Coordinates of N, CA, C and O in Angstrom, one line a residue:
M50 N 29.2 -52.9 -62.0 CA 29.3 -51.8 -62.9 C 27.9 -51.2 -63.1 O 26.9 -51.9 -63.3
T51 N 27.8 -49.9 -62.9 CA 26.5 -49.2 -63.1 C 26.4 -48.6 -64.5 O 27.3 -48.2 -65.1
K52 N 25.2 -48.7 -64.9 CA 24.9 -48.1 -66.2 C 24.6 -46.6 -66.1 O 23.8 -46.2 -65.3
E53 N 25.3 -45.8 -66.9 CA 25.1 -44.4 -66.8 C 23.9 -44.0 -67.8 O 23.8 -44.5 -68.9
T54 N 23.0 -43.2 -67.3 CA 21.9 -42.8 -68.1 C 22.1 -41.4 -68.5 O 22.7 -40.6 -67.7
K55 N 21.7 -41.0 -69.7 CA 21.8 -39.7 -70.2 C 20.8 -38.8 -69.6 O 19.6 -39.2 -69.5
R56 N 21.2 -37.7 -69.0 CA 20.2 -36.7 -68.5 C 19.7 -35.8 -69.6 O 20.4 -35.4 -70.4
G57 N 18.4 -35.5 -69.5 CA 17.8 -34.6 -70.4 C 18.3 -33.2 -70.1 O 18.7 -32.9 -68.9
R58 N 18.2 -32.3 -71.0 CA 18.5 -30.9 -70.7 C 17.5 -30.2 -69.8 O 16.3 -30.5 -70.0
N59 N 17.9 -29.4 -68.9 CA 17.0 -28.7 -68.0 C 16.5 -27.5 -68.8 O 17.3 -26.6 -69.2
T60 N 15.3 -27.4 -69.1 CA 14.7 -26.3 -69.8 C 14.1 -25.2 -68.9 O 13.6 -24.3 -69.4
Q61 N 14.3 -25.5 -67.6 CA 13.7 -24.5 -66.7 C 14.7 -23.3 -66.6 O 15.9 -23.5 -66.4
I62 N 14.1 -22.1 -66.6 CA 14.9 -20.9 -66.6 C 14.5 -20.2 -65.3 O 13.3 -19.9 -65.1
R63 N 15.5 -19.8 -64.5 CA 15.2 -19.1 -63.3 C 15.3 -17.6 -63.5 O 16.2 -17.1 -64.1
V64 N 14.3 -16.8 -63.1 CA 14.3 -15.4 -63.2 C 13.8 -14.8 -61.9 O 13.3 -15.5 -61.0
T65 N 14.0 -13.5 -61.8 CA 13.5 -12.8 -60.5 C 12.0 -12.8 -60.5 O 11.4 -13.0 -61.6
E66 N 11.4 -12.6 -59.4 CA 10.0 -12.5 -59.3 C 9.4 -11.4 -60.1 O 8.3 -11.6 -60.8
V67 N 10.1 -10.3 -60.2 CA 9.6 -9.2 -61.0 C 9.6 -9.5 -62.5 O 8.7 -9.3 -63.2
S68 N 10.7 -10.2 -62.9 CA 10.8 -10.6 -64.3 C 9.7 -11.6 -64.7 O 9.1 -11.6 -65.7
A69 N 9.5 -12.6 -63.7 CA 8.5 -13.6 -64.0 C 7.1 -12.9 -64.1 O 6.3 -13.3 -65.0
D70 N 6.8 -11.9 -63.3 CA 5.6 -11.2 -63.4 C 5.5 -10.5 -64.7 O 4.4 -10.5 -65.3
M71 N 6.5 -9.9 -65.2 CA 6.5 -9.2 -66.5 C 6.3 -10.2 -67.6 O 5.5 -9.9 -68.5
I72 N 6.9 -11.4 -67.5 CA 6.6 -12.4 -68.6 C 5.2 -12.8 -68.5 O 4.5 -13.0 -69.6
R73 N 4.6 -13.0 -67.3 CA 3.2 -13.4 -67.2 C 2.3 -12.3 -67.8 O 1.3 -12.6 -68.6
R74 N 2.6 -11.0 -67.5 CA 1.8 -10.0 -68.1 C 1.9 -9.9 -69.6 O 0.9 -9.7 -70.3
L75 N 3.1 -10.1 -70.1 CA 3.3 -10.1 -71.6 C 2.6 -11.3 -72.2 O 1.9 -11.1 -73.2
S76 N 2.6 -12.4 -71.6 CA 1.9 -13.6 -72.0 C 0.4 -13.3 -72.2 O -0.2 -13.6 -73.2
R77 N -0.2 -12.7 -71.1 CA -1.6 -12.4 -71.2 C -1.9 -11.4 -72.2 O -2.9 -11.5 -73.0
D78 N -1.1 -10.3 -72.4 CA -1.3 -9.3 -73.4 C -1.2 -9.9 -74.8 O -2.1 -9.6 -75.6
L79 N -0.2 -10.7 -75.1 CA -0.1 -11.3 -76.4 C -1.3 -12.2 -76.7 O -1.8 -12.3 -77.8
F80 N -1.8 -13.0 -75.6 CA -2.9 -13.8 -75.8 C -4.2 -13.0 -76.1 O -4.9 -13.4 -77.0
K81 N -4.4 -11.9 -75.4 CA -5.6 -11.1 -75.7 C -5.5 -10.5 -77.2 O -6.5 -10.5 -77.9
R82 N -4.3 -10.1 -77.6 CA -4.2 -9.5 -78.9 C -4.3 -10.5 -80.1 O -4.7 -10.2 -81.2
Y83 N -3.8 -11.7 -79.8 CA -3.7 -12.7 -80.8 C -4.4 -14.0 -80.4 O -3.9 -15.1 -80.6
E84 N -5.5 -13.9 -79.7 CA -6.2 -15.1 -79.2 C -6.6 -16.1 -80.3 O -6.4 -17.3 -80.1
T85 N -7.1 -15.6 -81.4 CA -7.5 -16.5 -82.5 C -6.3 -17.3 -83.0 O -6.4 -18.5 -83.2
E86 N -5.1 -16.6 -83.2 CA -3.9 -17.3 -83.7 C -3.4 -18.3 -82.6 O -3.0 -19.4 -83.0
H87 N -3.5 -18.0 -81.3 CA -3.1 -18.9 -80.3 C -4.0 -20.2 -80.4 O -3.4 -21.3 -80.4
I88 N -5.3 -20.0 -80.4 CA -6.2 -21.1 -80.4 C -6.0 -22.0 -81.7 O -6.0 -23.2 -81.6
E89 N -5.8 -21.3 -82.8 CA -5.6 -22.1 -84.1 C -4.4 -23.0 -84.0 O -4.3 -24.0 -84.7
H90 N -3.4 -22.6 -83.2 CA -2.2 -23.4 -83.1 C -2.2 -24.2 -81.8 O -1.1 -24.7 -81.3
G91 N -3.3 -24.4 -81.1 CA -3.4 -25.3 -80.0 C -3.1 -24.7 -78.6 O -2.9 -25.4 -77.7
L92 N -2.9 -23.4 -78.6 CA -2.6 -22.7 -77.3 C -3.8 -22.1 -76.8 O -4.3 -21.1 -77.3
K93 N -4.4 -22.7 -75.8 CA -5.7 -22.3 -75.2 C -5.6 -21.3 -74.1 O -6.6 -20.8 -73.6
T94 N -4.4 -21.1 -73.6 CA -4.1 -20.2 -72.5 C -2.9 -19.4 -72.8 O -2.1 -19.8 -73.7
P95 N -2.6 -18.2 -72.1 CA -1.4 -17.5 -72.3 C -0.2 -18.4 -72.0 O -0.2 -19.3 -71.2
S96 N 0.9 -18.2 -72.8 CA 2.0 -19.0 -72.7 C 3.3 -18.2 -72.5 O 3.6 -17.3 -73.3
S97 N 4.0 -18.5 -71.4 CA 5.3 -17.8 -71.1 C 6.3 -18.2 -72.1 O 7.2 -17.4 -72.5
R98 N 6.3 -19.5 -72.7 CA 7.2 -19.9 -73.7 C 7.0 -19.0 -74.9 O 8.0 -18.6 -75.6
L99 N 5.8 -18.7 -75.3 CA 5.5 -17.9 -76.4 C 6.0 -16.4 -76.2 O 6.6 -15.8 -77.0
A100 N 5.8 -15.9 -74.9 CA 6.3 -14.6 -74.6 C 7.8 -14.5 -74.7 O 8.4 -13.5 -75.2
V101 N 8.5 -15.5 -74.3 CA 10.0 -15.5 -74.4 C 10.4 -15.6 -75.9 O 11.3 -14.8 -76.3
D102 N 9.7 -16.4 -76.7 CA 10.0 -16.4 -78.1 C 9.7 -15.1 -78.8 O 10.4 -14.7 -79.7
Y103 N 8.7 -14.4 -78.3 CA 8.4 -13.1 -78.8 C 9.6 -12.1 -78.5 O 10.0 -11.3 -79.4
L104 N 10.1 -12.2 -77.3 CA 11.2 -11.3 -76.9 C 12.4 -11.6 -77.8 O 13.2 -10.7 -78.2
I105 N 12.7 -12.9 -78.0 CA 13.8 -13.3 -78.8 C 13.6 -12.8 -80.3 O 14.5 -12.2 -80.9
Y106 N 12.4 -12.9 -80.8 CA 12.1 -12.4 -82.1 C 12.3 -10.9 -82.2 O 13.0 -10.4 -83.2
E107 N 11.9 -10.2 -81.2 CA 12.0 -8.7 -81.2 C 13.5 -8.3 -81.1 O 14.0 -7.4 -81.7
A108 N 14.3 -9.1 -80.3 CA 15.7 -8.8 -80.2 C 16.4 -9.0 -81.5 O 17.2 -8.2 -82.0
A109 N 16.0 -10.1 -82.2 CA 16.6 -10.4 -83.5 C 16.3 -9.3 -84.5 O 17.1 -8.9 -85.3
K110 N 15.0 -8.8 -84.5 CA 14.6 -7.8 -85.4 C 15.4 -6.5 -85.1 O 15.7 -5.7 -86.1
A111 N 15.8 -6.3 -83.9 CA 16.6 -5.1 -83.5 C 18.1 -5.3 -83.7 O 18.9 -4.4 -83.5
G112 N 18.4 -6.5 -84.2 CA 19.9 -6.7 -84.5 C 20.6 -7.1 -83.2 O 21.9 -7.1 -83.2
I113 N 19.9 -7.6 -82.2 CA 20.6 -8.0 -81.0 C 20.7 -9.5 -80.9 O 19.7 -10.2 -81.0
G114 N 21.9 -10.0 -80.8 CA 22.1 -11.4 -80.6 C 22.3 -12.2 -82.0 O 22.0 -11.6 -83.0
S115 N 22.6 -13.4 -81.9 CA 22.8 -14.3 -83.0 C 21.9 -15.5 -82.8 O 22.0 -16.2 -81.9
W116 N 21.0 -15.7 -83.8 CA 19.9 -16.7 -83.6 C 20.0 -17.6 -84.8 O 19.3 -17.4 -85.8
P117 N 20.7 -18.7 -84.7 CA 20.9 -19.6 -85.9 C 19.6 -20.3 -86.3 O 19.5 -20.7 -87.5
K118 N 18.7 -20.6 -85.4 CA 17.5 -21.4 -85.7 C 16.2 -20.5 -85.5 O 15.3 -21.0 -84.9
L119 N 16.3 -19.3 -85.9 CA 15.1 -18.4 -85.7 C 14.2 -18.5 -86.9 O 14.3 -17.9 -87.9
D120 N 13.3 -19.5 -86.9 CA 12.3 -19.7 -87.9 C 11.0 -20.2 -87.3 O 10.9 -20.4 -86.1
E121 N 10.0 -20.4 -88.1 CA 8.6 -20.8 -87.6 C 8.7 -22.1 -86.9 O 7.8 -22.4 -86.1
E122 N 9.6 -23.0 -87.3 CA 9.7 -24.3 -86.6 C 10.2 -24.2 -85.2 O 9.9 -25.0 -84.4
H123 N 11.1 -23.3 -85.0 CA 11.8 -23.2 -83.7 C 11.3 -22.0 -82.8 O 11.9 -21.8 -81.7
N124 N 10.4 -21.2 -83.3 CA 10.0 -20.0 -82.5 C 8.4 -20.0 -82.5 O 7.8 -19.8 -83.6
L125 N 7.8 -20.1 -81.3 CA 6.4 -20.1 -81.3 C 5.7 -18.8 -81.8 O 4.7 -18.9 -82.4
W126 N 6.4 -17.7 -81.5 CA 5.8 -16.4 -81.9 C 5.7 -16.4 -83.4 O 4.7 -16.0 -84.0
M127 N 6.8 -16.8 -84.1 CA 6.8 -16.8 -85.5 C 5.8 -17.8 -86.1 O 5.2 -17.5 -87.1
M128 N 5.6 -18.9 -85.4 CA 4.7 -19.9 -85.9 C 3.3 -19.3 -85.9 O 2.5 -19.5 -86.8
I129 N 2.8 -18.7 -84.8 CA 1.4 -18.3 -84.7 C 1.2 -17.0 -85.5 O 0.0 -16.8 -85.9
T130 N 2.2 -16.3 -85.8 CA 2.0 -15.0 -86.6 C 2.4 -15.2 -88.1 O 2.2 -14.2 -88.8
A131 N 2.8 -16.3 -88.5 CA 3.3 -16.5 -89.9 C 2.2 -16.1 -90.9 O 2.4 -15.4 -91.8
D132 N 1.0 -16.6 -90.7 CA -0.1 -16.3 -91.6 C -0.5 -14.9 -91.6 O -0.8 -14.3 -92.7
T133 N -0.4 -14.2 -90.5 CA -0.8 -12.8 -90.4 C 0.2 -11.9 -91.1 O -0.1 -11.0 -91.8
K134 N 1.5 -12.3 -91.1 CA 2.6 -11.5 -91.8 C 2.5 -11.7 -93.3 O 3.0 -10.8 -94.0
E135 N 2.0 -12.8 -93.8 CA 2.0 -13.0 -95.2 C 0.9 -12.2 -95.9 O 0.9 -12.1 -97.1
E136 N -0.1 -11.8 -95.2 CA -1.3 -11.1 -95.8 C -0.9 -9.7 -96.2 O 0.0 -9.1 -95.9

Protein backbone atom coordinates (compact mmCIF):
# COMPACT_ATOMS: atom_id res chain seq x y z
CA MET A 1 0.00 0.00 0.00
CA THR A 2 1.42 3.38 -0.97
CA LYS A 3 0.88 6.49 1.04
CA GLU A 4 -0.68 9.32 -0.91
CA THR A 5 0.84 12.71 -0.34
CA LYS A 6 -1.05 15.92 -0.75
CA ARG A 7 0.21 18.08 -3.56
CA GLY A 8 0.57 21.79 -3.00
CA ARG A 9 -1.25 24.20 -5.23
CA ASN A 10 0.63 25.31 -8.31
CA THR A 11 0.97 29.07 -8.01
CA GLN A 12 2.77 29.42 -11.31
CA ILE A 13 0.75 31.28 -13.93
CA ARG A 14 1.65 30.98 -17.59
CA VAL A 15 1.29 34.04 -19.80
CA THR A 16 2.45 35.05 -23.24
CA GLU A 17 5.91 36.57 -23.60
CA VAL A 18 4.33 39.93 -24.41
CA SER A 19 2.16 39.83 -21.28
CA ALA A 20 5.15 38.77 -19.16
CA ASP A 21 7.09 41.75 -20.50
CA MET A 22 4.20 44.07 -19.65
CA ILE A 23 4.06 42.70 -16.09
CA ARG A 24 7.84 43.21 -15.73
CA ARG A 25 7.55 46.81 -16.96
CA LEU A 26 4.62 47.48 -14.63
CA SER A 27 6.61 45.96 -11.75
CA ARG A 28 9.55 48.27 -12.43
CA ASP A 29 7.29 51.32 -12.80
CA LEU A 30 5.47 50.63 -9.52
CA PHE A 31 8.81 50.07 -7.79
CA LYS A 32 10.16 53.41 -9.05
CA ARG A 33 7.02 55.28 -7.97
CA TYR A 34 6.65 53.55 -4.60
CA GLU A 35 10.22 52.49 -3.78
CA THR A 36 10.05 53.67 -0.17
CA GLU A 37 6.82 51.73 0.46
CA HIS A 38 8.28 48.62 -1.20
CA ILE A 39 11.38 48.73 0.98
CA GLU A 40 9.38 49.42 4.17
CA HIS A 41 7.50 46.16 3.54
CA GLY A 42 10.59 44.09 2.71
CA LEU A 43 10.39 44.25 -1.08
CA LYS A 44 13.85 45.27 -2.26
CA THR A 45 13.28 44.67 -5.98
CA PRO A 46 10.35 45.04 -8.40
CA SER A 47 7.76 42.31 -7.81
CA SER A 48 5.56 40.71 -10.45
CA ARG A 49 3.30 39.42 -7.65
CA LEU A 50 2.73 43.00 -6.54
CA ALA A 51 2.03 44.06 -10.15
CA VAL A 52 -0.62 41.35 -10.50
CA ASP A 53 -2.18 42.39 -7.17
CA TYR A 54 -2.19 45.99 -8.43
CA LEU A 55 -4.10 44.89 -11.56
CA ILE A 56 -6.59 42.95 -9.42
CA TYR A 57 -7.05 46.01 -7.16
CA GLU A 58 -7.67 48.25 -10.18
CA ALA A 59 -10.15 45.74 -11.66
CA ALA A 60 -12.04 45.65 -8.37
CA LYS A 61 -12.06 49.45 -8.24
CA ALA A 62 -13.57 49.48 -11.75
CA GLY A 63 -16.24 46.98 -10.68
CA ILE A 64 -14.78 44.09 -12.65
CA GLY A 65 -14.80 40.68 -10.99
CA SER A 66 -15.71 39.40 -7.57
CA TRP A 67 -12.91 39.45 -4.99
CA PRO A 68 -13.94 37.91 -1.66
CA LYS A 69 -10.56 38.40 0.07
CA LEU A 70 -9.47 41.76 -1.30
CA ASP A 71 -7.85 43.36 1.73
CA GLU A 72 -4.41 44.39 2.98
CA GLU A 73 -3.70 40.89 4.27
CA HIS A 74 -4.34 39.20 0.90
CA ASN A 75 -3.22 41.87 -1.59
CA LEU A 76 0.38 43.14 -1.69
CA TRP A 77 -0.57 46.37 -3.45
CA MET A 78 -3.09 47.25 -0.76
CA MET A 79 -0.56 46.33 1.92
CA ILE A 80 2.20 48.64 0.72
CA THR A 81 -0.12 51.56 -0.04
CA ALA A 82 -2.35 51.33 3.06
CA ASP A 83 -0.46 54.04 4.95
CA THR A 84 -0.40 56.33 1.89
CA LYS A 85 -4.20 56.15 1.43
CA GLU A 86 -4.94 56.93 5.08
CA GLU A 87 -3.15 60.30 4.95
